[in-house]
Coordinates of N, CA and C in Angstrom, one line a residue:
F1 N -18.5 2.2 -0.6 CA -17.5 2.3 -1.5 C -16.5 3.2 -0.8
M2 N -17.0 4.2 0.0 CA -15.7 4.8 0.5 C -15.3 4.6 1.9
A3 N -15.7 3.7 2.0 CA -15.3 3.2 4.1 C -13.7 3.2 4.4
G4 N -13.0 2.6 3.0 CA -11.6 2.5 3.8 C -10.9 3.5 3.4
I5 N -11.4 4.8 3.0 CA -10.9 6.0 2.5 C -9.6 6.5 2.8
L6 N -10.1 6.6 4.2 CA -8.9 7.1 5.4 C -7.5 6.6 5.3
L7 N -8.0 5.0 4.7 CA -6.6 4.1 5.0 C -5.7 4.6 4.0
N8 N -6.6 5.3 2.9 CA -5.8 5.5 1.8 C -4.9 6.4 2.0
A9 N -4.9 7.1 3.2 CA -3.8 8.3 3.2 C -2.4 7.8 3.6
I10 N -2.7 6.9 4.2 CA -0.9 6.1 4.6 C -0.5 5.8 3.3
Q11 N -1.4 4.9 2.2 CA -0.7 4.7 1.0 C -0.5 5.7 0.5
V12 N -0.9 6.8 0.2 CA -0.4 7.9 -0.5 C 0.9 8.5 -0.1
Q13 N 0.9 8.6 1.6 CA 2.1 9.5 2.2 C 3.3 7.9 2.2
S14 N 3.3 6.8 2.2 CA 4.1 5.8 1.7 C 4.9 6.1 -0.1
G15 N 3.8 6.4 -0.7 CA 4.6 6.4 -2.1 C 5.6 7.4 -2.1
S16 N 5.0 8.8 -1.6 CA 5.8 9.7 -1.3 C 7.2 9.8 -0.6
F17 N 7.2 9.2 0.4 CA 8.2 8.5 1.5 C 9.3 7.7 0.5
F18 N 8.9 6.7 -0.2 CA 9.9 6.2 -1.0 C 10.4 6.7 -2.3
T19 N 9.3 7.8 -2.7 CA 10.0 8.4 -3.6 C 11.3 9.4 -3.1
A20 N 10.9 10.1 -2.3 CA 11.7 11.2 -1.6 C 13.0 10.4 -1.0
I21 N 13.0 9.4 -0.4 CA 14.5 8.6 -0.5 C 15.2 8.1 -1.4
G22 N 14.8 8.2 -2.2 CA 15.3 7.8 -3.8 C 15.4 6.2 -3.9
K23 N 13.7 6.0 -3.6 CA 13.7 4.5 -3.8 C 12.0 4.4 -4.8
P24 N 12.3 5.0 -5.8 CA 11.2 5.2 -6.8 C 10.3 4.1 -7.4
K25 N 11.2 3.1 -7.6 CA 10.3 1.8 -8.1 C 9.2 1.5 -6.7
K26 N 9.7 1.4 -5.1 CA 8.9 1.4 -4.3 C 8.0 1.9 -4.1
G27 N 8.0 3.5 -4.4 CA 7.2 4.6 -4.6 C 5.9 4.2 -5.5
V28 N 6.4 3.9 -6.9 CA 5.5 3.7 -7.8 C 4.4 2.3 -7.4
F29 N 5.1 1.3 -6.8 CA 4.5 0.1 -6.5 C 3.4 0.2 -5.7
T30 N 3.7 1.1 -4.6 CA 2.7 1.6 -3.2 C 1.5 2.4 -4.2
S31 N 2.0 3.4 -4.9 CA 1.2 4.2 -5.7 C 0.3 3.5 -6.5
L32 N 0.2 2.6 -6.9 CA -0.3 1.6 -8.1 C -1.3 0.5 -7.4
C33 N -0.7 0.0 -5.9 CA -1.4 -0.9 -5.3 C -2.7 -0.9 -5.2
R34 N -3.3 0.2 -4.9 CA -4.6 0.3 -4.9 C -5.8 0.3 -6.1
Q35 N -5.2 1.4 -7.2 CA -6.1 1.1 -8.1 C -5.6 0.2 -9.0
V36 N -4.7 0.1 -9.2 CA -4.3 -1.2 -10.4 C -4.1 -2.7 -10.0
I37 N -3.2 -2.6 -9.1 CA -2.8 -3.9 -8.7 C -4.0 -4.8 -8.1
F38 N -4.6 -4.2 -6.9 CA -5.9 -4.4 -6.3 C -7.2 -4.3 -6.7
L39 N -7.6 -3.1 -7.1 CA -8.9 -2.7 -7.6 C -9.1 -3.3 -8.7
I40 N -8.6 -3.3 -9.3 CA -9.3 -3.9 -11.0 C -9.4 -5.5 -10.8
P41 N -8.7 -6.2 -10.4 CA -8.7 -7.7 -10.3 C -10.1 -8.2 -9.1
I42 N -9.7 -7.6 -7.9 CA -10.8 -7.4 -7.1 C -12.3 -7.4 -7.7
M43 N -12.2 -6.3 -8.2 CA -13.4 -5.7 -8.6 C -14.2 -6.7 -9.7
L44 N -13.3 -7.1 -10.7 CA -13.8 -8.1 -11.7 C -14.3 -9.3 -11.1
V45 N -13.6 -9.7 -9.9 CA -14.0 -11.0 -9.4 C -15.2 -10.5 -8.4
M46 N -15.2 -9.6 -7.2 CA -16.3 -9.3 -6.8 C -17.6 -9.2 -7.6
G47 N -17.4 -8.3 -8.8 CA -18.4 -8.3 -9.4 C -19.2 -9.7 -9.8
R48 N -17.9 -10.7 -10.1 CA -19.0 -11.8 -10.7 C -19.7 -12.9 -9.7
I49 N -19.1 -12.3 -8.6 CA -19.7 -13.2 -7.0 C -20.9 -12.7 -6.6
K50 N -20.7 -11.2 -6.5 CA -21.8 -10.7 -5.4 C -22.5 -9.6 -6.5
G51 N -22.3 -9.3 -7.7 CA -22.8 -8.2 -8.6 C -22.5 -6.8 -8.2
L52 N -23.3 -6.0 -8.4 CA -23.2 -4.4 -8.2 C -22.6 -4.4 -6.6
D53 N -22.9 -5.2 -5.6 CA -22.6 -5.0 -4.1 C -21.2 -5.7 -4.4
G54 N -20.8 -6.4 -5.1 CA -19.4 -6.7 -5.1 C -18.4 -6.1 -5.5
V55 N -18.9 -5.3 -6.3 CA -18.4 -3.9 -7.0 C -18.1 -3.0 -5.7
M56 N -19.1 -2.6 -5.2 CA -19.3 -1.6 -4.1 C -18.0 -2.0 -2.9
Y57 N -18.0 -3.1 -2.8 CA -17.4 -3.9 -1.5 C -16.1 -3.6 -2.1
S58 N -15.4 -3.8 -3.0 CA -13.9 -4.0 -3.6 C -13.1 -2.7 -3.2
G59 N -13.7 -1.8 -3.1 CA -13.1 -0.3 -3.0 C -12.7 -0.2 -1.5
P60 N -13.5 -0.7 -0.2 CA -12.7 -0.8 1.0 C -11.7 -2.1 1.3
M61 N -12.1 -3.1 0.5 CA -11.1 -4.3 0.4 C -9.9 -3.7 0.0
C62 N -9.5 -3.4 -1.3 CA -8.7 -2.8 -1.9 C -7.9 -1.7 -1.0
D63 N -8.5 -0.5 -0.4 CA -8.1 0.2 0.5 C -7.3 -0.6 1.7
A64 N -7.9 -1.7 2.2 CA -7.4 -2.3 3.2 C -6.3 -3.0 3.1
L65 N -6.0 -3.3 1.9 CA -4.9 -4.4 1.4 C -3.6 -3.7 1.3
A66 N -4.2 -2.3 0.5 CA -3.2 -1.1 0.0 C -2.8 -0.5 1.3
F67 N -3.5 -0.8 2.2 CA -2.6 0.0 4.1 C -1.9 -0.8 4.2
I68 N -2.0 -2.4 4.2 CA -1.7 -3.4 4.7 C 0.0 -3.2 3.9
V69 N 0.1 -3.5 2.7 CA 1.2 -3.5 2.1 C 2.3 -2.3 2.4
S70 N 1.5 -1.2 2.4 CA 2.6 -0.1 2.2 C 2.8 0.3 3.9
T71 N 1.9 -0.4 4.9 CA 2.5 -0.3 6.4 C 3.7 -1.2 6.6
L72 N 3.6 -2.5 5.8 CA 4.3 -3.1 6.1 C 6.1 -2.8 5.0
M73 N 5.7 -2.2 3.8 CA 7.0 -2.1 3.0 C 7.6 -0.9 3.9
V74 N 7.0 0.4 4.6 CA 7.6 1.4 5.4 C 8.1 1.1 6.6
R75 N 7.5 -0.1 7.5 CA 8.2 -0.6 8.2 C 9.4 -1.4 8.0
A76 N 9.4 -2.2 7.1 CA 10.6 -3.0 6.5 C 12.1 -2.1 6.3
E77 N 11.3 -0.5 5.7 CA 12.3 0.2 5.3 C 13.1 1.2 6.4
F78 N 12.1 1.3 7.6 CA 12.5 1.9 8.8 C 13.6 0.9 9.5
Q79 N 13.5 -0.4 9.6 CA 13.9 -1.6 10.0 C 15.4 -1.2 9.4
D80 N 15.6 -1.5 8.0 CA 16.4 -1.2 7.2 C 17.5 -0.1 7.7
M81 N 16.8 1.2 7.6 CA 17.6 2.2 7.6 C 17.9 2.4 9.1
H82 N 17.4 1.6 10.0 CA 18.0 1.9 11.4 C 19.3 0.6 11.6
R83 N 19.0 -0.5 11.0 CA 19.9 -1.3 10.6 C 21.4 -0.6 10.0
K84 N 21.2 0.3 9.2 CA 22.5 0.6 8.3 C 23.2 1.8 9.2
E85 N 22.2 2.4 10.1 CA 22.4 3.3 10.9 C 23.3 2.9 12.2
D86 N 22.9 1.8 12.9 CA 23.8 0.9 13.8 C 24.9 0.4 13.4
A87 N 24.8 0.1 12.2 CA 26.4 -0.1 11.6 C 27.1 0.9 11.4
L88 N 26.7 1.8 11.2 CA 27.5 3.2 10.6 C 27.9 3.5 12.0
Q89 N 27.3 3.4 13.1 CA 27.8 4.0 14.3 C 28.7 2.8 14.9
A90 N 28.5 1.7 14.5 CA 29.4 0.9 15.1 C 30.9 0.6 14.6
A91 N 30.9 1.2 13.4 CA 32.4 1.3 12.8 C 33.0 2.1 13.2

């Protein structure tokens, strides 16, 4: 169940990052990704398919999904920040 916990650090930091730059909705979304948006539905589905083993495997699956979502969102935000910076320098 704890196999993907190291990936959780990125997800937590991305939530703080978005809150710090004044985008709290994105921060809340990334914070809720693992525990609410992914974990509960995947745990219910995997529990029905694989029983207790499915419930235990749902944790690392959710960690990986939350990591991917957080990484993509932060990457997109940095690209947007660089675009805005380039536009300001060009003006």
